[in-house]
Coordinates of C-alpha atoms and ligand atoms in Angstrom, one line a residue:
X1 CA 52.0 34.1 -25.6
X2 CA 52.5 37.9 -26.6
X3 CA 54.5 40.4 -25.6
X4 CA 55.3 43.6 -26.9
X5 CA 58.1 45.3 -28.5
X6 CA 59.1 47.1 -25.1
X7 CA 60.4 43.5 -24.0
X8 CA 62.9 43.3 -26.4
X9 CA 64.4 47.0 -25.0
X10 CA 64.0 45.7 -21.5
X11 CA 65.9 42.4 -22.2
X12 CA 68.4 44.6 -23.7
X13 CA 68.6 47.5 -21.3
X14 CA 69.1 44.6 -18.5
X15 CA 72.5 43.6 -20.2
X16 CA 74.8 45.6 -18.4
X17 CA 74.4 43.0 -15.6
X18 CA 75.1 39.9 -16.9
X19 CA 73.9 39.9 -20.5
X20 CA 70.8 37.3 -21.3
X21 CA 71.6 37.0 -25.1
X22 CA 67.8 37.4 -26.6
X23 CA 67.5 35.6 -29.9
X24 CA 64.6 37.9 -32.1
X25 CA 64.1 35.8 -35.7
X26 CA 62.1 36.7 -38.3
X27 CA 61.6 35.5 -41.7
X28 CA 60.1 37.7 -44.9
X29 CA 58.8 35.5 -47.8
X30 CA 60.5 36.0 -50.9
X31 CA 57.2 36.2 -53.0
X32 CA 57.4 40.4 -53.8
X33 CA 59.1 43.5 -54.1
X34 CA 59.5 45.4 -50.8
X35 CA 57.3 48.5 -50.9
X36 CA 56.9 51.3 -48.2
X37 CA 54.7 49.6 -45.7
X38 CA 57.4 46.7 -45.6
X39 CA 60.2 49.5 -45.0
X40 CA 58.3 51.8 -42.1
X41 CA 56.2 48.0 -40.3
X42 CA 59.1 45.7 -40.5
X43 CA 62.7 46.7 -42.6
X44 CA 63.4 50.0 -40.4
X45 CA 62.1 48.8 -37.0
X46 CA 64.3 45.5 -37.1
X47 CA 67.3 47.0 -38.7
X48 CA 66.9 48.8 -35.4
X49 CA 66.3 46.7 -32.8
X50 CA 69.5 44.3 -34.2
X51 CA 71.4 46.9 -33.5
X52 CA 70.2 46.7 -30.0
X53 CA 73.2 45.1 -27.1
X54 CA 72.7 41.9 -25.9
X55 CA 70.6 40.5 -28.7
X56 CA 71.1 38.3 -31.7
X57 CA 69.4 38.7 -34.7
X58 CA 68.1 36.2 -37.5
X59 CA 66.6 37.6 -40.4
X60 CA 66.2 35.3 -43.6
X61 CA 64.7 35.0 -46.4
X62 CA 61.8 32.6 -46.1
X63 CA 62.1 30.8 -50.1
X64 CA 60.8 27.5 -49.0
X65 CA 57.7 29.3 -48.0
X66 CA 57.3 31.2 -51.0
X67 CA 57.2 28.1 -53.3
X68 CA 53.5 27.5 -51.5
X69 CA 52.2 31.0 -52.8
X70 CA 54.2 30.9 -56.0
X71 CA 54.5 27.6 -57.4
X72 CA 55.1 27.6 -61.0
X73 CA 57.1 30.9 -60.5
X74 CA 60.8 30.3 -60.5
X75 CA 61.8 33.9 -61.6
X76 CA 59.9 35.5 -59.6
X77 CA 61.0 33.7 -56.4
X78 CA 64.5 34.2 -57.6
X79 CA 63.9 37.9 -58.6
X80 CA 62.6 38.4 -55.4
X81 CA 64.9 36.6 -53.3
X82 CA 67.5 39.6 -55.0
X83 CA 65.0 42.5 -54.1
X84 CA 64.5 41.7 -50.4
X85 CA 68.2 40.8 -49.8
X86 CA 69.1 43.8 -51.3
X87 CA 66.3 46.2 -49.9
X88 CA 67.4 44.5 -46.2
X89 CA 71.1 45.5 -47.0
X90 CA 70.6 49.0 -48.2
X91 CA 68.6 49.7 -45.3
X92 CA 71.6 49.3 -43.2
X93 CA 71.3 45.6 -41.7
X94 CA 74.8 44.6 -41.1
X95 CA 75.0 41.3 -42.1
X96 CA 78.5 40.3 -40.1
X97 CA 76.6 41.3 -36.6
X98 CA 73.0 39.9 -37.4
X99 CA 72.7 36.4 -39.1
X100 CA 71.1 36.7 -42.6
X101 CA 70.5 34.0 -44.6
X102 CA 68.5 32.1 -47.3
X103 CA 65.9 29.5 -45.5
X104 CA 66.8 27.0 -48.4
X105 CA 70.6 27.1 -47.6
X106 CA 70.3 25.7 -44.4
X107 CA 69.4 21.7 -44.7
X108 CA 68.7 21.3 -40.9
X109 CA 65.3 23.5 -41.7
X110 CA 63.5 20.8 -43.7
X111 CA 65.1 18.1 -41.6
X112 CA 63.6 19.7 -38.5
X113 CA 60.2 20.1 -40.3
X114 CA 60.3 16.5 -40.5
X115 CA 61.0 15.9 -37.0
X116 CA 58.0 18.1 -36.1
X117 CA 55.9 16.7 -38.1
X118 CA 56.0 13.6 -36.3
X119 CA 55.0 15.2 -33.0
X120 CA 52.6 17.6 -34.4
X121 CA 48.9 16.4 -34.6
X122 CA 47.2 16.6 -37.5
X123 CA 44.2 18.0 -35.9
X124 CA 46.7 21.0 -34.6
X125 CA 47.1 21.6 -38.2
X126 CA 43.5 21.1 -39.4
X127 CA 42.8 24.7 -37.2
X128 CA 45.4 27.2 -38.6
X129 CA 43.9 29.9 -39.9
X130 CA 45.4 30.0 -43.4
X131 CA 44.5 26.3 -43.9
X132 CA 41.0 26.9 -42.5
X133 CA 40.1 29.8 -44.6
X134 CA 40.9 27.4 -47.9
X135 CA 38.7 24.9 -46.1
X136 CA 36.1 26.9 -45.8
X137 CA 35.8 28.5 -49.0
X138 CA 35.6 25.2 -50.6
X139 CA 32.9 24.0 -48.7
X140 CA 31.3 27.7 -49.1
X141 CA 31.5 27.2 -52.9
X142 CA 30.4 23.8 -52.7
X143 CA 34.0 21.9 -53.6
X144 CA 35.5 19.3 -52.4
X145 CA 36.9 20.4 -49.2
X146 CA 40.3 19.9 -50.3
X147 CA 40.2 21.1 -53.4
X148 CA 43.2 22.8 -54.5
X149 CA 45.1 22.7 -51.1
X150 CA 48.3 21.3 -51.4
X151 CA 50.0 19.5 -48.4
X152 CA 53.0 23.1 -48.7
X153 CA 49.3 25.1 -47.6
X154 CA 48.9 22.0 -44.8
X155 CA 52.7 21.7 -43.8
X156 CA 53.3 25.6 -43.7
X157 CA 53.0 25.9 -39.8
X158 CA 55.9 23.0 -39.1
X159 CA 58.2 24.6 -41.5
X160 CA 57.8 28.2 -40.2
X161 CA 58.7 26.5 -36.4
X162 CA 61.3 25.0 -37.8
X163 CA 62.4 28.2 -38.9
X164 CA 62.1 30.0 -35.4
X165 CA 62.9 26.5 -33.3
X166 CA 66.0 25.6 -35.6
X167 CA 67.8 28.5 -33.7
X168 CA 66.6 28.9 -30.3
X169 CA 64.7 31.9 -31.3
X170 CA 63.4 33.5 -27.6
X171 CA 61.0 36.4 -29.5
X172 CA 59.4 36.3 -33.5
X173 CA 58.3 39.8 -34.6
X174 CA 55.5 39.1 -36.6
X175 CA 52.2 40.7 -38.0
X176 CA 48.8 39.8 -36.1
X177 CA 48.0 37.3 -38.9
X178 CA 51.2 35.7 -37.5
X179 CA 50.8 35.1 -34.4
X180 CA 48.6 31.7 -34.0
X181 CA 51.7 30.1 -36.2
X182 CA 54.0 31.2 -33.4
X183 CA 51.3 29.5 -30.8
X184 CA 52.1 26.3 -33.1
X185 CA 55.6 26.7 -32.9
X186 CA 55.3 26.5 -29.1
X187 CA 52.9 24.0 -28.8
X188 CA 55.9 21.8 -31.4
X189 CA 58.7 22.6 -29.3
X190 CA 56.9 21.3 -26.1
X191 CA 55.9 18.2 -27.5
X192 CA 59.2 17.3 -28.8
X193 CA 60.4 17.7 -25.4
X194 CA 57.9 15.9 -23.9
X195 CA 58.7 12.8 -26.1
X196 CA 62.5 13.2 -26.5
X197 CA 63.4 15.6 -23.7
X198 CA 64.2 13.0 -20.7
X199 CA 63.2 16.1 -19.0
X200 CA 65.4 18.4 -20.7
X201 CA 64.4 21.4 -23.1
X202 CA 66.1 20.6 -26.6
X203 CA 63.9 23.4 -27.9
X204 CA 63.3 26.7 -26.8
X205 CA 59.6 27.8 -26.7
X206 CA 59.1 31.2 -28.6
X207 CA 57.1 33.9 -27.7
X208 CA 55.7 36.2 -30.8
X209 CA 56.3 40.3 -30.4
X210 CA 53.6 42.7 -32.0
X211 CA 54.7 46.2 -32.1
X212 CA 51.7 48.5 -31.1
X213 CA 53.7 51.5 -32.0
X214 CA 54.2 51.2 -35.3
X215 CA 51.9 52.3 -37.4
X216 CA 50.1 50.6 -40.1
X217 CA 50.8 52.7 -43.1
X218 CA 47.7 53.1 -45.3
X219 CA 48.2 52.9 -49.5
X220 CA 47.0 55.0 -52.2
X221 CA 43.4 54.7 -51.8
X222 CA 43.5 55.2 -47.9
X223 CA 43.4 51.5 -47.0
X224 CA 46.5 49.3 -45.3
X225 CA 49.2 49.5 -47.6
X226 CA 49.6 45.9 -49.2
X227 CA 50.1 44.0 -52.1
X228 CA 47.2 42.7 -51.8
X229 CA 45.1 45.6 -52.1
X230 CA 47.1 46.7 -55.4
X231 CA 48.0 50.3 -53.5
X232 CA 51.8 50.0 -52.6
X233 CA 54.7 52.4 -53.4
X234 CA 57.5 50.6 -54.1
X235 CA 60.4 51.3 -51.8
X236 CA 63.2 51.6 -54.2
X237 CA 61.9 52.0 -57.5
X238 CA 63.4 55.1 -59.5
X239 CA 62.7 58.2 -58.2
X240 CA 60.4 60.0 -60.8
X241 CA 58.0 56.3 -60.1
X242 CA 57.7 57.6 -56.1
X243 CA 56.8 61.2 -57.5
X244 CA 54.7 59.7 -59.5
X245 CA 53.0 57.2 -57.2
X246 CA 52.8 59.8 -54.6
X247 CA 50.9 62.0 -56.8
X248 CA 48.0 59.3 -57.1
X249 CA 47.7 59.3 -53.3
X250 CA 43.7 59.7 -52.8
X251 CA 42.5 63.0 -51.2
X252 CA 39.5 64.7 -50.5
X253 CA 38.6 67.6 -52.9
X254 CA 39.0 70.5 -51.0
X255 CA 40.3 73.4 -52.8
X256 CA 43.9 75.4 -52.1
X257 CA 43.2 78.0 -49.4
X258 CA 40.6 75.5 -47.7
X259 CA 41.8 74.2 -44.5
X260 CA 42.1 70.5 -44.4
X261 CA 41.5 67.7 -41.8
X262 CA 44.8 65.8 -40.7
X263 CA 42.5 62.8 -39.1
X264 CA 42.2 60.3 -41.4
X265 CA 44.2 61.5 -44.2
X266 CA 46.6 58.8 -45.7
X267 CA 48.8 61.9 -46.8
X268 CA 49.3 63.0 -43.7
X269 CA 50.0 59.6 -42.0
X270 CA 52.3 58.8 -44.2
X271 CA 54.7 62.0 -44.0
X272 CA 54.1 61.1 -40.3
X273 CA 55.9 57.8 -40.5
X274 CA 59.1 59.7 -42.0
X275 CA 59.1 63.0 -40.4
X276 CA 60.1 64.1 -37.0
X277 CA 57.7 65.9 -34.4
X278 CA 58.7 69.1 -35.5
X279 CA 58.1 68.4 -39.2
X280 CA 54.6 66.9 -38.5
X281 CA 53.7 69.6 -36.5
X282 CA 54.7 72.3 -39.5
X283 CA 52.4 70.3 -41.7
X284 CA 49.6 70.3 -39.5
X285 CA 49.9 73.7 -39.6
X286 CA 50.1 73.7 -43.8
X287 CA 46.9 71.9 -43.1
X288 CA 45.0 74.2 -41.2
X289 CA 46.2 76.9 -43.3
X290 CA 44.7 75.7 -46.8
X291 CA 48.2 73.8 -48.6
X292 CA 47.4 72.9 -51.8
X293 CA 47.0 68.9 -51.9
X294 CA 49.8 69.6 -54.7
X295 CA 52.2 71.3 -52.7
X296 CA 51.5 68.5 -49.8
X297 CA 52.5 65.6 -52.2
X298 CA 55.5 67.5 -53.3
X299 CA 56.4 67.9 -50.1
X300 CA 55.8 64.1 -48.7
X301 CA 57.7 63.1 -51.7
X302 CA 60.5 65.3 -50.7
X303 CA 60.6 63.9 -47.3
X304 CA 60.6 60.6 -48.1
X305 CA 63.0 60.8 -51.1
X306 CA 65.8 62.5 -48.2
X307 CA 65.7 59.3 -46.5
X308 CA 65.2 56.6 -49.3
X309 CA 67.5 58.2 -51.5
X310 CA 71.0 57.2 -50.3
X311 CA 69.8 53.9 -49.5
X312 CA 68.3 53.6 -53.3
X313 CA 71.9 54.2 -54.6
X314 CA 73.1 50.9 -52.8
X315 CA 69.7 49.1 -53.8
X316 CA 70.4 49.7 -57.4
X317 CA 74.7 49.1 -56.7
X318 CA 73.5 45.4 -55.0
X319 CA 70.6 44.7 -57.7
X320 CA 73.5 45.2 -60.3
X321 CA 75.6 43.2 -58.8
X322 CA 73.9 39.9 -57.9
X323 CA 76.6 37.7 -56.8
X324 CA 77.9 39.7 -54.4
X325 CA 74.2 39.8 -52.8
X326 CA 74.4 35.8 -53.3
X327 CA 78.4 35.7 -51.5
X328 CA 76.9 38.2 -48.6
X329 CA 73.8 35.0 -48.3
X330 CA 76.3 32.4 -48.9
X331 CA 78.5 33.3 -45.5
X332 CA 75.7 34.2 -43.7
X333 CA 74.7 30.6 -44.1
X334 CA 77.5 29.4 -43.3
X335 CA 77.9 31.1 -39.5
X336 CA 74.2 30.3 -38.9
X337 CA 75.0 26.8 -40.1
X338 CA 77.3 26.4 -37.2
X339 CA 74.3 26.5 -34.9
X340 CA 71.7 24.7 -36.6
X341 CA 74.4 21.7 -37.6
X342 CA 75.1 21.8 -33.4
X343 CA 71.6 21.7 -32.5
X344 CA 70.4 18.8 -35.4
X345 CA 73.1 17.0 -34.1
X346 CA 71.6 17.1 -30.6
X347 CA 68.4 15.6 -31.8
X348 CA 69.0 13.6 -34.0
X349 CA 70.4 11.5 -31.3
X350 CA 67.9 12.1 -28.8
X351 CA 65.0 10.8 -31.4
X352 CA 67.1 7.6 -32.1
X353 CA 68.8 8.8 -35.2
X354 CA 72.2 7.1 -34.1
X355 CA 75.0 5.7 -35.7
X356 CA 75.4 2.0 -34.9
X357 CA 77.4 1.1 -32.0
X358 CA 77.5 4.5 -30.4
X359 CA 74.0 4.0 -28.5
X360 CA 75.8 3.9 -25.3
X361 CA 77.1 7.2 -24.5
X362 CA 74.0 9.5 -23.9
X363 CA 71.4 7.1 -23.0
X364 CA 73.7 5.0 -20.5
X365 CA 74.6 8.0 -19.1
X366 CA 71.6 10.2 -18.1
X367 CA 70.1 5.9 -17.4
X368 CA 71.9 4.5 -14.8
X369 CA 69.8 5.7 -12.2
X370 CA 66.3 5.7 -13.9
X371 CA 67.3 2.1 -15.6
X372 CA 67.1 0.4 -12.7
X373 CA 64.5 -1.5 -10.8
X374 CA 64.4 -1.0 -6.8
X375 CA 62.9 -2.1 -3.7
X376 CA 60.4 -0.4 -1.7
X377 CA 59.3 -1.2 1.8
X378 CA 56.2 0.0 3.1
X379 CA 53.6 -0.6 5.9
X380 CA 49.9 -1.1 4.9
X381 CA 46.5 -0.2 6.6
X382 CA 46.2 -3.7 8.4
X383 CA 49.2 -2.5 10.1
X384 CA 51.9 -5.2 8.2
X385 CA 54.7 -4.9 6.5
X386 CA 55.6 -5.5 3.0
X387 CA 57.9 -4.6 -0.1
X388 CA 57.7 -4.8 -3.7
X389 CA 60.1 -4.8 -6.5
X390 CA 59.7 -2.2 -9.2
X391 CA 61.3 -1.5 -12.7
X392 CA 62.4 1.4 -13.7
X393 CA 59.1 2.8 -15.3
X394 CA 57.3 2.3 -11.8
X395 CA 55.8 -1.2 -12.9
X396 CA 55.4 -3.7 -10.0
X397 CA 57.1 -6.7 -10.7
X398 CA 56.7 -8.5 -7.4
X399 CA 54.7 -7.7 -4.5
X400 CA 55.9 -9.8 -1.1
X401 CA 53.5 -11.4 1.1
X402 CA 52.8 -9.5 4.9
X403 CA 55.4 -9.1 6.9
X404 CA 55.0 -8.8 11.1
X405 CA 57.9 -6.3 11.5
X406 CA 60.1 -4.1 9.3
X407 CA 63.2 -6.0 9.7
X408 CA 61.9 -9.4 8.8
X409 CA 60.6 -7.7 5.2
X410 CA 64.4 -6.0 4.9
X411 CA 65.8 -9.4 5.7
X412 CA 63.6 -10.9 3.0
X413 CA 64.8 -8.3 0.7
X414 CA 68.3 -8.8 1.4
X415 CA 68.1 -12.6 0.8
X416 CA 65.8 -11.7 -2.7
X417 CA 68.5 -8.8 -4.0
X418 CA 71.5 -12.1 -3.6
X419 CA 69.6 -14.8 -5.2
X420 CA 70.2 -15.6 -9.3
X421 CA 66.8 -15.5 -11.0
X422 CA 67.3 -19.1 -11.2
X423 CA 66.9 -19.5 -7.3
X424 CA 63.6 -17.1 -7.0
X425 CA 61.3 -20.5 -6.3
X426 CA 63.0 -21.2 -3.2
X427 CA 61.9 -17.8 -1.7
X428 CA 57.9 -18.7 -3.4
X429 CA 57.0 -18.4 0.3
X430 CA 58.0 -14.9 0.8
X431 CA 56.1 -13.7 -2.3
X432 CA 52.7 -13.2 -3.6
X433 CA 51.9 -15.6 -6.6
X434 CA 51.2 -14.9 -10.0
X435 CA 54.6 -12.7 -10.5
X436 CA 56.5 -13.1 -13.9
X437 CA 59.8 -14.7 -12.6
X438 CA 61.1 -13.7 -15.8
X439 CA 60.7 -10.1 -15.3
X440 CA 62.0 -10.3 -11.5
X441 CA 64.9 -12.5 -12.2
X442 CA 65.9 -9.6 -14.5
X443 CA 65.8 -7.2 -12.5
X444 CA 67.7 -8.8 -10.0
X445 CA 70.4 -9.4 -12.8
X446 CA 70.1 -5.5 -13.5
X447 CA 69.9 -5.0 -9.1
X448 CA 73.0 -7.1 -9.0
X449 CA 75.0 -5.4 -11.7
X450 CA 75.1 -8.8 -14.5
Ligands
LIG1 N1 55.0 33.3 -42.6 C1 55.6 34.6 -42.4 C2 54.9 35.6 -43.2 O1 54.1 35.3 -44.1 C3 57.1 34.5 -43.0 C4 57.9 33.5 -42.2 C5 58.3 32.3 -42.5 C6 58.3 33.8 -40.8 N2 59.0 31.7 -41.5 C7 59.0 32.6 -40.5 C8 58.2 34.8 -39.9 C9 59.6 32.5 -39.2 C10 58.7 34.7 -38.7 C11 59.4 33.5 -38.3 O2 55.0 36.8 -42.9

């Protein structure tokens, strides 16, 4: 299911009655260096909305998940893990009223994933997108179908739910490409239910959140910005590297003095995603009036640099300092821990994980009623009475012979529900054949409380 970013200001804006606390979780893989299209499609706009009232939000880095795109990379992972922690704190995220955290600090994560995987189908897994795409290409190229997909390619969907299910998570920001892992995620969280609920929901079912509004910024040569492509501008490198950068932004040739088209210019969009109305408006106007591309680079890098600069000064004061990055991670841990400890705790009971002796307490409790086998009378079609005795599960354990009236079946009842299981033969008369007398004198035992 999808909604949009507007639900997450509703929720909010509805908290003055009665706050709903809405849990928004989103995870950034720890595989790169956060450039600009990070900072204006996902750093800025979240830094925002946890600000909002009445919400929570989780924001970690996701370093389990970069060890499937970068195995054989430990520097990099670890270089990176620095960079995004860092780029997240300079950008304002307030890590005492949001919960940030390192995936690979909190141990319930994989030992969720693990308790997914048993309720996730393998042919579930077989259709994500990511896994499908490697599928294919093998089989395009004439490979083994398999060939080079590890099981971290395969497993990638139960770890991200695990992620988002670990803490209740109501709404996951996430690109398009995203969004059929969220699906997943939901599709997990009901089976687990299903199978270990007793009609309860241990896990919340999540709903991804695609923000039409914000634009996709476009990279040097005019296409999405992404490190993919090989066209980012970093977010925080030194300043004379965004001049720089900026300066190799792809334009059309159109001389100074010429007037020059706004639509479709990855200049323009760009200042546009830093600049208010007013500002865009003035350079629409440099546009139509012939601006040098020159003078329009210098001034996008001007307007950027005003509101990356201040936040670069703490980038480079947190990359410097490393450890206290690592003590801000370590705490943040540590309070999200306090929920994801509470809620393995929770299921690790419900899936049979027990310690020994203690089995009594949750399932005698939400039992009694369910546990036990009853009687039901009932008149059939032929216009005659009867009961049968059922288990707990519904199962017919005994089904009596026709009785003329009601009360002469709830007298035969009365005298069955007294009598030991050793004493069923005497009432053979009263009862269809072919019962299991060891089942029924059971569940007379249970009936009578033995
Ligand atoms: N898979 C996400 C991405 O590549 C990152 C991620 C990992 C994530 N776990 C998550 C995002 C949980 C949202 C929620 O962008």
């Amino acid at each position: 299911m999808i909604a949009n970013s507007a639900d997450i200001q509703g929720a909010s804006a509805a908290s003055d009655t009665n706050p709903p606390v809405l849990r928004v979780l989103t995870g950034i893989t720890t595989s790169g260096t956060p450039h600009l299209g990070n900072y204006v499609g996902a750093i800025r706009p979240t830094v925002q909305a946890s600000r909002a009232p009445g919400t929570e939000s989780f924001l970690f880095l996701a370093d389990y998940h970069a060890l499937v795109k970068t195995g054989g990379d430990p520097a990099r992972v670890q270089r990176s893990t620095l960079e995004i922690a860092a780029s997240w704190l300079a950008s304002g995220l307030d890590p005492e009223r949001t919960f940030f955290y390192r995936q690979s600090d909190i141990p319930e994560i994989p030992e969720l994933t693990w308790m997914l995987t048993c309720v996730t189908g393998k042919g579930l897994l077989n259709r994500a997108h990511a896994y499908k795409a490697a599928t294919d290409k093998n089989t395009a190229a004439g490979l083994d179908t398999d060939a080079d997909v590890t099981g971290g390619l395969y497993m990638y969907p139960v770890l991200m739910a695990a992620d988002i299910l670990v803490f209740h998570a109501h709404k996951v920001p996430v690109g398009r490409d995203q969004v059929q892992h969220i699906e997943m995620a939901r599709d997990m969280a009901a089976s687990f239910n299903h199978l270990h609920g007793q009609g309860r929901a241990l896990l919340t079912l999540p709903e991804a959140v695609i923000d039409e509004q914000v634009a996709v910024l476009p990279g040097l040569d005019g296409r999405k910005m992404s490190k993919s492509y090989d066209n980012t501008i970093a977010l925080f490198g030194p300043r004379e590297q965004l001049r720089k950068q900026i300066a190799g932004l792809v334009t059309d040739s159109r001389a100074p003095g010429e007037p020059k088209a706004t639509e479709g210019s990855a200049l323009f969009q760009i200042y546009q995603a830093f600049a208010s109305a007013d500002e865009t408006a003035a350079l629409a106007k440099a546009f139509a009036e012939g601006i040098s591309w020159a003078d329009a680079k210098a001034a996008l890098f001007e307007r950027i640099d005003r509101e990356i600069a201040p936040m670069r000064d703490t980038y480079n004061a947190f990359t410097a300092e490393p450890q206290r990055v690592e003590a801000i991670l370590q705490r943040g841990a540590e309070r999200a821990r306090v929920r994801s400890s509470a809620l393995l705790r929770e299921l690790r009971h419900a899936v049979g994980l027990r310690a020994l002796g203690t089995v009594a307490d949750a399932s005698r409790k939400a039992a009694p009623k369910a546990a036990k086998p009853s009687f039901k009378q009932y008149r059939e079609s032929d216009g005659q009475f009867y009961f049968k005795l059922v288990d707990a599960s519904g199962a017919v354990l005994l089904q009596s012979r026709a009785f003329a009236a009601p009360r002469d079946a709830a007298q035969a009842i009365g005298q069955l529900s007294q009598k030991s299981s050793t004493a069923l033969v005497e009432l053979g008369a009263q009862l269809e054949p072919g019962f299991d007398t060891q089942a029924v004198g059971q569940a007379l035992d249970l009936l009578q409380n033995k």
